[in-house]
Amino acid sequence: MSRGKGLAYIFALAIALSGCAQAPRASAEDDGAISLLPDDHPIRATAPVDMLRCTGRATIPALDNVTNAKWSPDSSAVAMSRIAVVPSHTTITGYEEELRITVYYLQSGRVQEIGQGQRPEWSGSGAYLSYWRDDGYLYVNLDGTIAGTIEASSPNVRWSGDDMYFWYADEIRVWHDGVATTVSHVDPDLIPRYPRDDSYFSADGKRFTVTRYSLDGTTERYIGVTASGEMTKLDDPDATFTEWAPQGETLLVRSNDKLSLIEPDGAGQSVALSTLAGRVHGWTADARLLVGAVSATVPGGNVFDRIPIWDPIDEQDKAIATLPNLFGARSFSPDGRWFTGVSRTGLYETQLELYRCGAGSGQSVDLRADPAARSRLGRIEGASRRFVRPVAGAVSQFLQGRHTGIDIAAPFGSIIVAADDGIVDAAGWVQVGGRRVCVQHAEGFESCYYHTSAALVSIGDRVARGQPIALIGMTGATSGPHVHWEVKENGRIIDPLEH
């Protein structure tokens, strides 16, 4: 089975956008944060061990403003994109935000700076690390040196072992040990036109999706076979979001009201979102689907959420993951021993967090008393401005000229949160802006989040500052996955970074 339980390790978002909606807030349970140095020693506990119980915060170096993170296959290292602020003569702010690649090695504690880049991906052996630079090339790093500079038409790649599959116009190519060869060709009419379209390979590289967006709101989605380039249209006109599982070839398909898992043979199972415990989804290390509610991410890592597994194949699987309310790069390590994401250290600033999984009952303390979380919350609540940055991503365009908001780039599917408390007053499709979610705040303020791929809330829902409301997408007039964050005060556009 492509989503097999495997390995018993589990023990037990142009209005001048050319540059371019309520889960209940959970209360903290009596779980807690323990400072632990990362290591590779087996977990020893006399109490029953639950590998989906990730409640031990690890002490790691300060890794600030992480936008996404990727685990090495052996779970010994995390490669991440981090925001760096650099001077600029072309922006109204006098600065811009640039993404750089950093690698953190758990066992030694070493932090390695790679340089400018984003979208890090490890090879199957962990020897190679690929990433995309602003010059439009893919780079392959080997032991701190550049082993390959590859011309590609899309930044989205997939490693199968030490073979890297990537796009070049109508060709699917594979790079191996410095040599690129063509695997297959796709229909010229269906070439993914990055950054207007998107394309992703399955976890094993054997299949791929291509999504083509139109300004009238229609979307064409295709599933393809890598070896032949043959593509078949996905027969689900209501789909707004697709994502491959972290193992095999299972495809998650979301619409406004349902969620489906499609297997390689075309068989699928669906469930109404209204019947689930929440609308935020994620994956376990062995590719089981988690769907539930994530508490408001202010500051983050201060509440534990209990998120159930939805498994249509094994209806007896009633497992529940106990996870911190982190946002951004939420993921398990491949061995299931760690859970990562980011927490807020300010209105805009974040830091990477690492939580140990596999805690036994009674092995943790109440997070409400955690000094680190309380300190972060104090800084946020005491800030002179009101809005938190709605996504763990880098600003790609400021409010200047005809551009009416702040564009924040982040990986497709990343969580977008409400920038302040309020009530959802709009959710759905609009011209140019695509799928949006808007929140009415106190004192005449309204914030809107455009280009989303999926809404996590509905009109009339009351939301808290930092509560998940949508997922990053590419709908409407957009170039690459991002959210256009627009704020009005009594109907007048304002700069959210100044309020």
Short mmCIF file of C-alpha atoms in Angstrom, two decimals:
data_model
loop_
_atom_site.label_atom_id
_atom_site.label_comp_id
_atom_site.label_asym_id
_atom_site.label_seq_id
_atom_site.Cartn_x
_atom_site.Cartn_y
_atom_site.Cartn_z
CA MET A 1 0.00 0.00 0.00
CA SER A 2 1.35 3.45 -0.92
CA ARG A 3 0.41 4.78 2.46
CA GLY A 4 1.30 1.73 4.37
CA LYS A 5 1.79 1.95 8.04
CA GLY A 6 5.34 0.88 7.35
CA LEU A 7 7.99 0.10 9.71
CA ALA A 8 6.54 -0.22 13.09
CA TYR A 9 8.57 2.87 14.02
CA ILE A 10 5.32 4.43 14.80
CA PHE A 11 5.44 2.47 17.58
CA ALA A 12 3.18 2.44 19.11
CA LEU A 13 -2.70 33.08 -0.56
CA ALA A 14 -4.40 43.36 -11.09
CA ILE A 15 -6.21 44.99 -8.01
CA ALA A 16 -2.60 45.63 -8.89
CA LEU A 17 -1.91 42.22 -7.73
CA SER A 18 0.07 41.61 -10.87
CA GLY A 19 3.13 41.05 -8.80
CA CYS A 20 1.65 39.19 -7.78
CA ALA A 21 -12.78 32.58 5.90
CA GLN A 22 -13.54 28.86 12.79
CA ALA A 23 -11.71 26.36 14.48
CA PRO A 24 -12.17 26.65 18.21
CA ARG A 25 -9.18 27.79 20.20
CA ALA A 26 -8.07 24.92 22.29
CA SER A 27 -7.13 25.25 25.89
CA ALA A 28 -3.76 24.00 27.02
CA GLU A 29 -3.80 20.56 28.49
CA ASP A 30 -1.49 19.29 31.10
CA ASP A 31 1.17 18.54 28.51
CA GLY A 32 4.41 20.44 28.56
CA ALA A 33 7.73 21.56 27.26
CA ILE A 34 10.93 19.91 28.35
CA SER A 35 14.31 21.33 27.30
CA LEU A 36 16.18 18.50 25.62
CA LEU A 37 19.34 18.37 23.62
CA PRO A 38 18.72 16.65 20.28
CA ASP A 39 20.40 13.28 20.02
CA ASP A 40 20.04 10.02 18.18
CA HIS A 41 19.71 7.73 21.18
CA PRO A 42 16.65 5.55 21.47
CA ILE A 43 13.88 6.74 23.75
CA ARG A 44 13.73 4.86 27.02
CA ALA A 45 10.57 5.07 29.07
CA THR A 46 8.76 2.83 31.44
CA ALA A 47 5.40 4.47 30.62
CA PRO A 48 3.66 3.52 27.34
CA VAL A 49 5.25 5.43 24.44
CA ASP A 50 3.04 7.28 21.94
CA MET A 51 5.08 8.36 18.90
CA LEU A 52 2.33 10.85 17.93
CA ARG A 53 2.68 12.62 21.26
CA CYS A 54 5.17 15.42 20.50
CA THR A 55 5.40 17.41 23.71
CA GLY A 56 9.11 17.83 24.53
CA ARG A 57 10.57 21.12 23.32
CA ALA A 58 14.23 20.72 22.39
CA THR A 59 16.92 23.27 23.12
CA ILE A 60 18.39 24.25 19.74
CA PRO A 61 20.33 27.25 18.38
CA ALA A 62 18.32 30.38 17.55
CA LEU A 63 17.21 29.83 13.95
CA ASP A 64 15.11 32.88 13.16
CA ASN A 65 12.49 33.65 10.50
CA VAL A 66 12.28 30.21 8.90
CA THR A 67 9.81 29.96 6.02
CA ASN A 68 10.07 26.25 5.33
CA ALA A 69 12.13 23.30 6.50
CA LYS A 70 13.04 19.94 5.00
CA TRP A 71 14.35 16.96 6.93
CA SER A 72 17.21 14.84 5.65
CA PRO A 73 16.12 11.24 4.95
CA ASP A 74 17.87 9.92 8.07
CA SER A 75 16.36 12.69 10.25
CA SER A 76 19.83 13.88 11.26
CA ALA A 77 19.59 17.37 9.72
CA VAL A 78 17.09 20.07 8.80
CA ALA A 79 17.60 22.30 5.75
CA MET A 80 15.57 25.52 5.85
CA SER A 81 14.90 28.78 4.05
CA ARG A 82 15.35 31.80 6.31
CA ILE A 83 14.51 35.47 5.78
CA ALA A 84 17.41 37.94 5.67
CA VAL A 85 16.78 41.69 5.53
CA VAL A 86 19.00 43.41 2.95
CA PRO A 87 19.23 47.08 1.82
CA SER A 88 17.30 48.05 -1.32
CA HIS A 89 17.07 51.20 -3.46
CA THR A 90 13.90 50.01 -5.21
CA THR A 91 11.50 49.50 -2.31
CA ILE A 92 9.64 52.17 -0.37
CA THR A 93 10.95 50.67 2.85
CA GLY A 94 14.63 50.89 1.89
CA TYR A 95 15.01 47.16 2.43
CA GLU A 96 13.80 43.87 1.03
CA GLU A 97 13.58 40.34 2.34
CA GLU A 98 15.83 37.71 0.81
CA LEU A 99 15.70 33.97 1.41
CA ARG A 100 18.84 32.06 2.35
CA ILE A 101 19.48 28.37 2.98
CA THR A 102 20.68 27.13 6.37
CA VAL A 103 21.29 23.55 7.51
CA TYR A 104 21.12 22.48 11.14
CA TYR A 105 22.72 19.17 12.16
CA LEU A 106 20.97 17.75 15.21
CA GLN A 107 23.66 15.53 16.68
CA SER A 108 26.55 17.98 16.54
CA GLY A 109 24.52 21.18 16.85
CA ARG A 110 26.38 22.61 13.85
CA VAL A 111 24.69 25.35 11.79
CA GLN A 112 25.85 25.60 8.16
CA GLU A 113 25.04 28.63 5.99
CA ILE A 114 24.66 27.73 2.31
CA GLY A 115 23.74 31.12 0.81
CA GLN A 116 20.89 32.71 -1.12
CA GLY A 117 18.16 30.27 -2.09
CA GLN A 118 14.87 28.63 -1.23
CA ARG A 119 12.92 25.36 -1.62
CA PRO A 120 15.59 23.02 -0.23
CA GLU A 121 15.22 19.31 -1.04
CA TRP A 122 17.44 16.39 0.06
CA SER A 123 18.44 13.45 -2.10
CA GLY A 124 17.50 9.98 -0.96
CA SER A 125 20.95 9.30 0.47
CA GLY A 126 21.14 12.72 2.11
CA ALA A 127 24.39 13.43 0.24
CA TYR A 128 22.91 16.10 -2.03
CA LEU A 129 20.86 19.17 -1.18
CA SER A 130 19.13 21.01 -4.03
CA TYR A 131 17.64 24.50 -3.90
CA TRP A 132 16.35 27.27 -6.17
CA ARG A 133 18.00 30.69 -6.50
CA ASP A 134 16.55 33.98 -7.71
CA ASP A 135 18.67 33.71 -10.87
CA GLY A 136 16.30 30.96 -12.07
CA TYR A 137 18.72 28.04 -11.68
CA LEU A 138 18.61 24.93 -9.55
CA TYR A 139 21.72 24.33 -7.48
CA VAL A 140 22.92 21.05 -6.03
CA ASN A 141 25.12 21.18 -2.94
CA LEU A 142 27.46 18.36 -1.97
CA ASP A 143 29.48 18.66 1.22
CA GLY A 144 29.33 22.45 1.10
CA THR A 145 30.33 22.74 -2.56
CA ILE A 146 28.25 23.26 -5.72
CA ALA A 147 27.98 19.93 -7.51
CA GLY A 148 25.51 21.11 -10.13
CA THR A 149 23.99 24.26 -11.63
CA ILE A 150 20.92 23.27 -13.58
CA GLU A 151 18.74 25.24 -15.96
CA ALA A 152 15.13 24.41 -15.20
CA SER A 153 11.73 25.87 -16.00
CA SER A 154 10.25 25.25 -12.55
CA PRO A 155 11.72 25.20 -9.03
CA ASN A 156 9.75 22.11 -8.03
CA VAL A 157 11.87 18.96 -8.03
CA ARG A 158 11.77 15.48 -6.53
CA TRP A 159 14.64 13.20 -5.57
CA SER A 160 14.36 9.46 -5.99
CA GLY A 161 17.51 8.13 -4.43
CA ASP A 162 20.24 10.38 -5.84
CA ASP A 163 18.28 11.01 -9.05
CA MET A 164 16.64 14.44 -9.18
CA TYR A 165 13.58 14.86 -11.41
CA PHE A 166 12.89 18.38 -12.71
CA TRP A 167 11.14 20.32 -15.49
CA TYR A 168 12.68 21.88 -18.60
CA ALA A 169 9.88 23.25 -20.85
CA ASP A 170 7.99 20.16 -22.11
CA GLU A 171 10.63 17.75 -20.83
CA ILE A 172 10.86 15.89 -17.57
CA ARG A 173 14.56 15.43 -16.94
CA VAL A 174 16.61 13.58 -14.38
CA TRP A 175 19.93 14.80 -12.98
CA HIS A 176 22.39 12.21 -11.70
CA ASP A 177 25.97 12.82 -10.65
CA GLY A 178 26.35 15.96 -12.77
CA VAL A 179 24.57 14.65 -15.88
CA ALA A 180 21.00 15.52 -16.93
CA THR A 181 19.03 13.34 -19.32
CA THR A 182 15.47 13.50 -20.66
CA VAL A 183 13.03 11.01 -19.21
CA SER A 184 9.87 11.98 -21.10
CA HIS A 185 7.98 14.73 -22.91
CA VAL A 186 4.53 16.10 -22.05
CA ASP A 187 1.89 17.48 -24.38
CA PRO A 188 3.14 20.95 -25.47
CA ASP A 189 -0.33 22.33 -24.72
CA LEU A 190 0.00 21.19 -21.12
CA ILE A 191 3.48 22.47 -20.24
CA PRO A 192 3.43 23.94 -16.73
CA ARG A 193 4.11 27.66 -17.19
CA TYR A 194 5.85 28.66 -13.99
CA PRO A 195 5.14 30.90 -12.15
CA ARG A 196 1.54 31.05 -13.43
CA ASP A 197 0.99 27.31 -13.08
CA ASP A 198 2.36 24.84 -10.60
CA SER A 199 3.59 21.27 -10.80
CA TYR A 200 4.67 18.74 -8.18
CA PHE A 201 6.10 15.23 -8.25
CA SER A 202 4.86 12.48 -5.99
CA ALA A 203 7.08 11.39 -3.11
CA ASP A 204 8.56 8.52 -5.13
CA GLY A 205 8.89 10.65 -8.31
CA LYS A 206 6.78 8.25 -10.35
CA ARG A 207 3.85 10.58 -10.89
CA PHE A 208 3.21 14.33 -10.98
CA THR A 209 0.46 16.93 -10.98
CA VAL A 210 0.11 20.03 -13.16
CA THR A 211 -2.36 22.74 -12.19
CA ARG A 212 -3.25 25.49 -14.67
CA TYR A 213 -4.99 28.61 -13.34
CA SER A 214 -7.24 30.98 -15.34
CA LEU A 215 -8.33 34.52 -14.50
CA ASP A 216 -11.99 33.54 -14.80
CA GLY A 217 -11.61 31.30 -11.77
CA THR A 218 -11.47 27.99 -13.60
CA THR A 219 -8.67 25.56 -12.90
CA GLU A 220 -7.45 22.57 -14.90
CA ARG A 221 -5.71 19.82 -12.96
CA TYR A 222 -3.82 16.91 -14.45
CA ILE A 223 -2.15 13.80 -13.06
CA GLY A 224 0.80 12.50 -15.05
CA VAL A 225 3.16 9.53 -15.22
CA THR A 226 6.81 10.59 -15.06
CA ALA A 227 8.20 7.75 -17.17
CA SER A 228 5.91 8.46 -20.13
CA GLY A 229 4.78 12.08 -19.67
CA GLU A 230 1.20 10.92 -20.20
CA MET A 231 -1.32 13.16 -18.42
CA THR A 232 -4.94 12.59 -17.43
CA LYS A 233 -7.33 15.32 -16.34
CA LEU A 234 -8.42 15.11 -12.73
CA ASP A 235 -12.16 14.58 -12.76
CA ASP A 236 -13.03 16.82 -9.82
CA PRO A 237 -14.19 20.30 -10.92
CA ASP A 238 -14.70 21.41 -7.33
CA ALA A 239 -11.10 20.74 -6.29
CA THR A 240 -9.21 23.78 -4.97
CA PHE A 241 -6.10 22.10 -3.55
CA THR A 242 -3.99 19.02 -4.23
CA GLU A 243 -0.96 17.65 -2.39
CA TRP A 244 1.09 14.46 -2.55
CA ALA A 245 1.55 12.35 0.56
CA PRO A 246 5.12 12.25 1.97
CA GLN A 247 5.45 8.61 0.89
CA GLY A 248 4.35 6.78 -2.26
CA GLU A 249 1.79 8.13 -4.72
CA THR A 250 -1.32 8.97 -2.72
CA LEU A 251 -2.86 12.32 -3.70
CA LEU A 252 -4.83 14.52 -1.33
CA VAL A 253 -7.61 16.51 -3.04
CA ARG A 254 -9.49 19.24 -1.17
CA SER A 255 -12.58 21.22 -2.15
CA ASN A 256 -14.61 23.71 -0.13
CA ASP A 257 -16.63 20.99 1.50
CA LYS A 258 -14.83 17.67 1.18
CA LEU A 259 -11.49 15.95 1.36
CA SER A 260 -10.41 12.95 -0.71
CA LEU A 261 -7.45 10.59 -0.95
CA ILE A 262 -6.77 9.20 -4.45
CA GLU A 263 -4.65 6.08 -4.79
CA PRO A 264 -2.39 5.23 -7.81
CA ASP A 265 -5.03 2.91 -9.26
CA GLY A 266 -7.58 5.76 -9.25
CA ALA A 267 -9.52 4.45 -6.28
CA GLY A 268 -10.53 7.18 -3.88
CA GLN A 269 -12.17 7.77 -0.55
CA SER A 270 -13.86 11.03 0.46
CA VAL A 271 -15.22 12.62 3.60
CA ALA A 272 -17.22 15.80 4.25
CA LEU A 273 -15.07 18.38 6.02
CA SER A 274 -18.03 19.22 8.21
CA THR A 275 -17.78 15.79 9.83
CA LEU A 276 -14.13 16.21 10.86
CA ALA A 277 -12.71 17.78 14.00
CA GLY A 278 -11.27 20.75 12.07
CA ARG A 279 -10.01 21.83 8.64
CA VAL A 280 -6.23 21.96 9.03
CA HIS A 281 -4.49 18.91 7.59
CA GLY A 282 -1.03 17.43 7.92
CA TRP A 283 0.77 14.10 7.56
CA THR A 284 2.40 11.69 9.93
CA ALA A 285 5.86 10.43 9.10
CA ASP A 286 4.38 7.25 7.63
CA ALA A 287 1.90 9.18 5.42
CA ARG A 288 -1.26 8.91 7.47
CA LEU A 289 -3.47 11.98 7.18
CA LEU A 290 -4.11 14.22 10.17
CA VAL A 291 -7.15 16.54 10.06
CA GLY A 292 -8.22 18.77 12.91
CA ALA A 293 -8.10 22.18 14.55
CA VAL A 294 -4.92 24.17 15.23
CA SER A 295 -5.15 26.71 18.01
CA ALA A 296 -4.30 30.37 17.45
CA THR A 297 -0.57 30.57 16.71
CA VAL A 298 0.14 33.48 19.07
CA PRO A 299 2.82 33.04 20.07
CA GLY A 300 2.94 29.38 19.05
CA GLY A 301 4.26 26.42 20.93
CA ASN A 302 2.18 27.47 23.94
CA VAL A 303 -0.77 25.07 23.45
CA PHE A 304 -0.97 21.42 22.51
CA ASP A 305 -3.65 20.41 19.98
CA ARG A 306 -5.09 16.93 19.66
CA ILE A 307 -5.47 16.17 15.94
CA PRO A 308 -7.07 12.87 14.84
CA ILE A 309 -5.96 10.67 11.97
CA TRP A 310 -8.44 10.17 9.11
CA ASP A 311 -7.76 6.88 7.39
CA PRO A 312 -10.50 5.56 5.06
CA ILE A 313 -8.62 2.30 4.56
CA ASP A 314 -8.15 1.46 8.20
CA GLU A 315 -11.29 2.71 9.90
CA GLN A 316 -10.07 1.21 13.15
CA ASP A 317 -7.17 3.67 13.28
CA LYS A 318 -8.35 6.04 16.01
CA ALA A 319 -4.90 7.50 16.72
CA ILE A 320 -4.64 11.14 17.78
CA ALA A 321 -1.52 13.30 17.47
CA THR A 322 -0.70 15.67 20.31
CA LEU A 323 1.14 18.56 18.64
CA PRO A 324 2.19 22.11 19.56
CA ASN A 325 0.30 24.95 17.85
CA LEU A 326 3.20 25.88 15.58
CA PHE A 327 2.68 27.24 12.06
CA GLY A 328 4.77 27.57 8.90
CA ALA A 329 6.81 24.44 8.25
CA ARG A 330 4.80 21.89 10.28
CA SER A 331 6.18 18.42 9.68
CA PHE A 332 7.40 15.22 11.27
CA SER A 333 10.93 13.98 10.74
CA PRO A 334 11.09 10.84 8.54
CA ASP A 335 11.78 8.64 11.56
CA GLY A 336 8.81 10.12 13.44
CA ARG A 337 10.91 11.19 16.41
CA TRP A 338 10.60 14.97 15.87
CA PHE A 339 7.93 17.52 14.99
CA THR A 340 8.92 20.95 13.68
CA GLY A 341 7.36 24.31 12.82
CA VAL A 342 7.84 27.92 13.83
CA SER A 343 6.66 29.99 16.77
CA ARG A 344 6.42 33.76 17.01
CA THR A 345 9.00 35.82 18.88
CA GLY A 346 7.31 39.10 17.83
CA LEU A 347 4.58 40.46 15.54
CA TYR A 348 6.63 39.50 12.46
CA GLU A 349 9.57 37.53 13.79
CA THR A 350 9.60 33.76 14.24
CA GLN A 351 11.97 31.01 15.23
CA LEU A 352 12.26 27.33 14.42
CA GLU A 353 10.99 24.93 17.06
CA LEU A 354 11.77 21.27 17.50
CA TYR A 355 9.62 18.99 19.63
CA ARG A 356 10.50 15.45 20.60
CA CYS A 357 7.85 12.83 19.87
CA GLY A 358 7.27 9.65 21.82
CA ALA A 359 6.59 11.04 25.28
CA GLY A 360 4.99 8.72 27.76
CA SER A 361 2.10 9.75 29.95
CA GLY A 362 3.09 12.10 32.75
CA GLN A 363 6.46 12.96 31.22
CA SER A 364 5.67 16.65 30.55
CA VAL A 365 4.42 19.76 32.36
CA ASP A 366 1.80 22.46 31.78
CA LEU A 367 2.75 24.73 28.84
CA ARG A 368 0.84 27.60 30.39
CA ALA A 369 3.70 27.92 32.86
CA ASP A 370 6.45 27.71 30.21
CA PRO A 371 8.68 30.80 30.59
CA ALA A 372 9.70 30.94 26.89
CA ALA A 373 6.11 30.92 25.61
CA ARG A 374 5.00 33.46 28.22
CA SER A 375 7.90 35.77 27.34
CA ARG A 376 7.10 35.63 23.61
CA LEU A 377 3.42 36.28 24.28
CA GLY A 378 4.30 39.25 26.49
CA ARG A 379 6.36 40.85 23.70
CA ILE A 380 3.56 40.37 21.18
CA GLU A 381 0.82 41.66 23.46
CA GLY A 382 2.98 44.65 24.47
CA ALA A 383 3.83 45.71 20.90
CA SER A 384 2.66 49.18 19.79
CA ARG A 385 1.26 47.79 16.51
CA ARG A 386 -1.67 45.37 16.27
CA PHE A 387 -1.22 43.07 13.27
CA VAL A 388 0.87 39.91 13.24
CA ARG A 389 2.39 38.70 9.98
CA PRO A 390 -0.23 36.29 8.61
CA VAL A 391 2.14 33.68 7.19
CA ALA A 392 5.65 32.39 7.79
CA GLY A 393 7.08 33.84 4.57
CA ALA A 394 9.14 36.64 3.04
CA VAL A 395 7.71 39.93 1.79
CA SER A 396 8.07 39.92 -2.00
CA GLN A 397 6.29 43.23 -2.66
CA PHE A 398 5.43 46.15 -0.40
CA LEU A 399 2.53 48.60 -0.54
CA GLN A 400 3.80 51.14 -3.06
CA GLY A 401 2.64 52.62 -6.36
CA ARG A 402 -0.52 50.85 -7.54
CA HIS A 403 0.10 47.81 -5.39
CA THR A 404 -2.54 47.84 -2.67
CA GLY A 405 -1.17 45.41 -0.14
CA ILE A 406 1.77 43.35 1.09
CA ASP A 407 2.72 40.22 -0.87
CA ILE A 408 4.21 37.48 1.28
CA ALA A 409 5.67 34.47 -0.52
CA ALA A 410 5.47 31.08 1.19
CA PRO A 411 5.36 27.41 0.16
CA PHE A 412 2.11 26.25 -1.45
CA GLY A 413 -0.31 25.04 1.20
CA SER A 414 1.26 26.99 4.08
CA ILE A 415 -1.11 28.12 6.80
CA ILE A 416 -2.41 31.72 6.63
CA VAL A 417 -3.63 33.13 9.94
CA ALA A 418 -5.80 36.09 10.93
CA ALA A 419 -3.64 39.17 11.59
CA ASP A 420 -5.93 40.21 14.44
CA ASP A 421 -9.10 39.18 16.24
CA GLY A 422 -12.34 39.61 14.31
CA ILE A 423 -15.25 38.09 12.42
CA VAL A 424 -15.00 36.54 8.94
CA ASP A 425 -17.04 38.80 6.62
CA ALA A 426 -16.08 37.42 3.18
CA ALA A 427 -14.91 34.12 1.76
CA GLY A 428 -14.87 33.05 -1.89
CA TRP A 429 -13.80 33.98 -5.40
CA VAL A 430 -13.18 37.56 -6.68
CA GLN A 431 -11.70 38.75 -9.97
CA VAL A 432 -7.90 39.18 -9.98
CA GLY A 433 -7.61 38.37 -6.29
CA GLY A 434 -8.77 34.79 -6.68
CA ARG A 435 -9.95 32.96 -3.60
CA ARG A 436 -9.98 35.27 -0.59
CA VAL A 437 -10.85 35.40 3.06
CA CYS A 438 -11.61 38.72 4.80
CA VAL A 439 -11.87 39.47 8.50
CA GLN A 440 -13.61 42.49 10.05
CA HIS A 441 -11.73 43.81 13.09
CA ALA A 442 -12.59 46.33 15.77
CA GLU A 443 -12.29 50.11 15.19
CA GLY A 444 -13.18 49.95 11.49
CA PHE A 445 -10.28 47.76 10.33
CA GLU A 446 -10.65 44.93 7.80
CA SER A 447 -7.95 42.57 6.56
CA CYS A 448 -8.22 40.46 3.39
CA TYR A 449 -6.06 37.56 2.24
CA TYR A 450 -6.04 36.86 -1.52
CA HIS A 451 -4.81 34.05 -3.84
CA THR A 452 -5.59 31.34 -1.30
CA SER A 453 -6.09 27.69 -2.24
CA ALA A 454 -8.42 26.64 0.56
CA ALA A 455 -10.48 28.43 3.19
CA LEU A 456 -10.38 27.03 6.70
CA VAL A 457 -13.22 29.25 8.00
CA SER A 458 -16.69 30.44 6.93
CA ILE A 459 -18.53 33.78 6.90
CA GLY A 460 -19.66 34.67 10.39
CA ASP A 461 -16.92 32.74 12.18
CA ARG A 462 -15.22 34.57 15.01
CA VAL A 463 -11.44 34.20 14.82
CA ALA A 464 -8.57 35.03 17.15
CA ARG A 465 -5.33 36.75 16.21
CA GLY A 466 -3.06 34.07 14.82
CA GLN A 467 -5.86 31.57 14.09
CA PRO A 468 -5.54 29.56 10.85
CA ILE A 469 -8.04 30.86 8.24
CA ALA A 470 -6.73 29.71 4.81
CA LEU A 471 -3.91 28.02 2.89
CA ILE A 472 -1.39 29.66 0.54
CA GLY A 473 -2.29 29.21 -3.14
CA MET A 474 -1.99 30.66 -6.65
CA THR A 475 -5.56 31.63 -7.59
CA GLY A 476 -6.35 34.85 -9.48
CA ALA A 477 -3.65 37.05 -11.05
CA THR A 478 -0.53 35.79 -9.37
CA SER A 479 3.03 34.76 -10.01
CA GLY A 480 4.04 32.01 -7.65
CA PRO A 481 2.53 30.93 -4.34
CA HIS A 482 1.93 33.88 -2.02
CA VAL A 483 -0.72 35.81 -0.12
CA HIS A 484 -1.71 39.39 -0.99
CA TRP A 485 -2.40 40.83 2.45
CA GLU A 486 -4.58 43.95 2.21
CA VAL A 487 -5.85 46.06 5.13
CA LYS A 488 -8.44 48.85 5.13
CA GLU A 489 -9.36 51.35 7.84
CA ASN A 490 -12.95 52.56 7.38
CA GLY A 491 -12.73 51.57 3.70
CA ARG A 492 -9.34 53.24 3.04
CA ILE A 493 -6.28 51.20 2.10
CA ILE A 494 -3.55 51.40 4.74
CA ASP A 495 -0.15 49.80 5.21
CA PRO A 496 -0.56 46.89 7.66
CA LEU A 497 3.15 47.07 8.50
CA GLU A 498 2.53 50.49 10.09
CA HIS A 499 -0.43 49.48 12.24
#
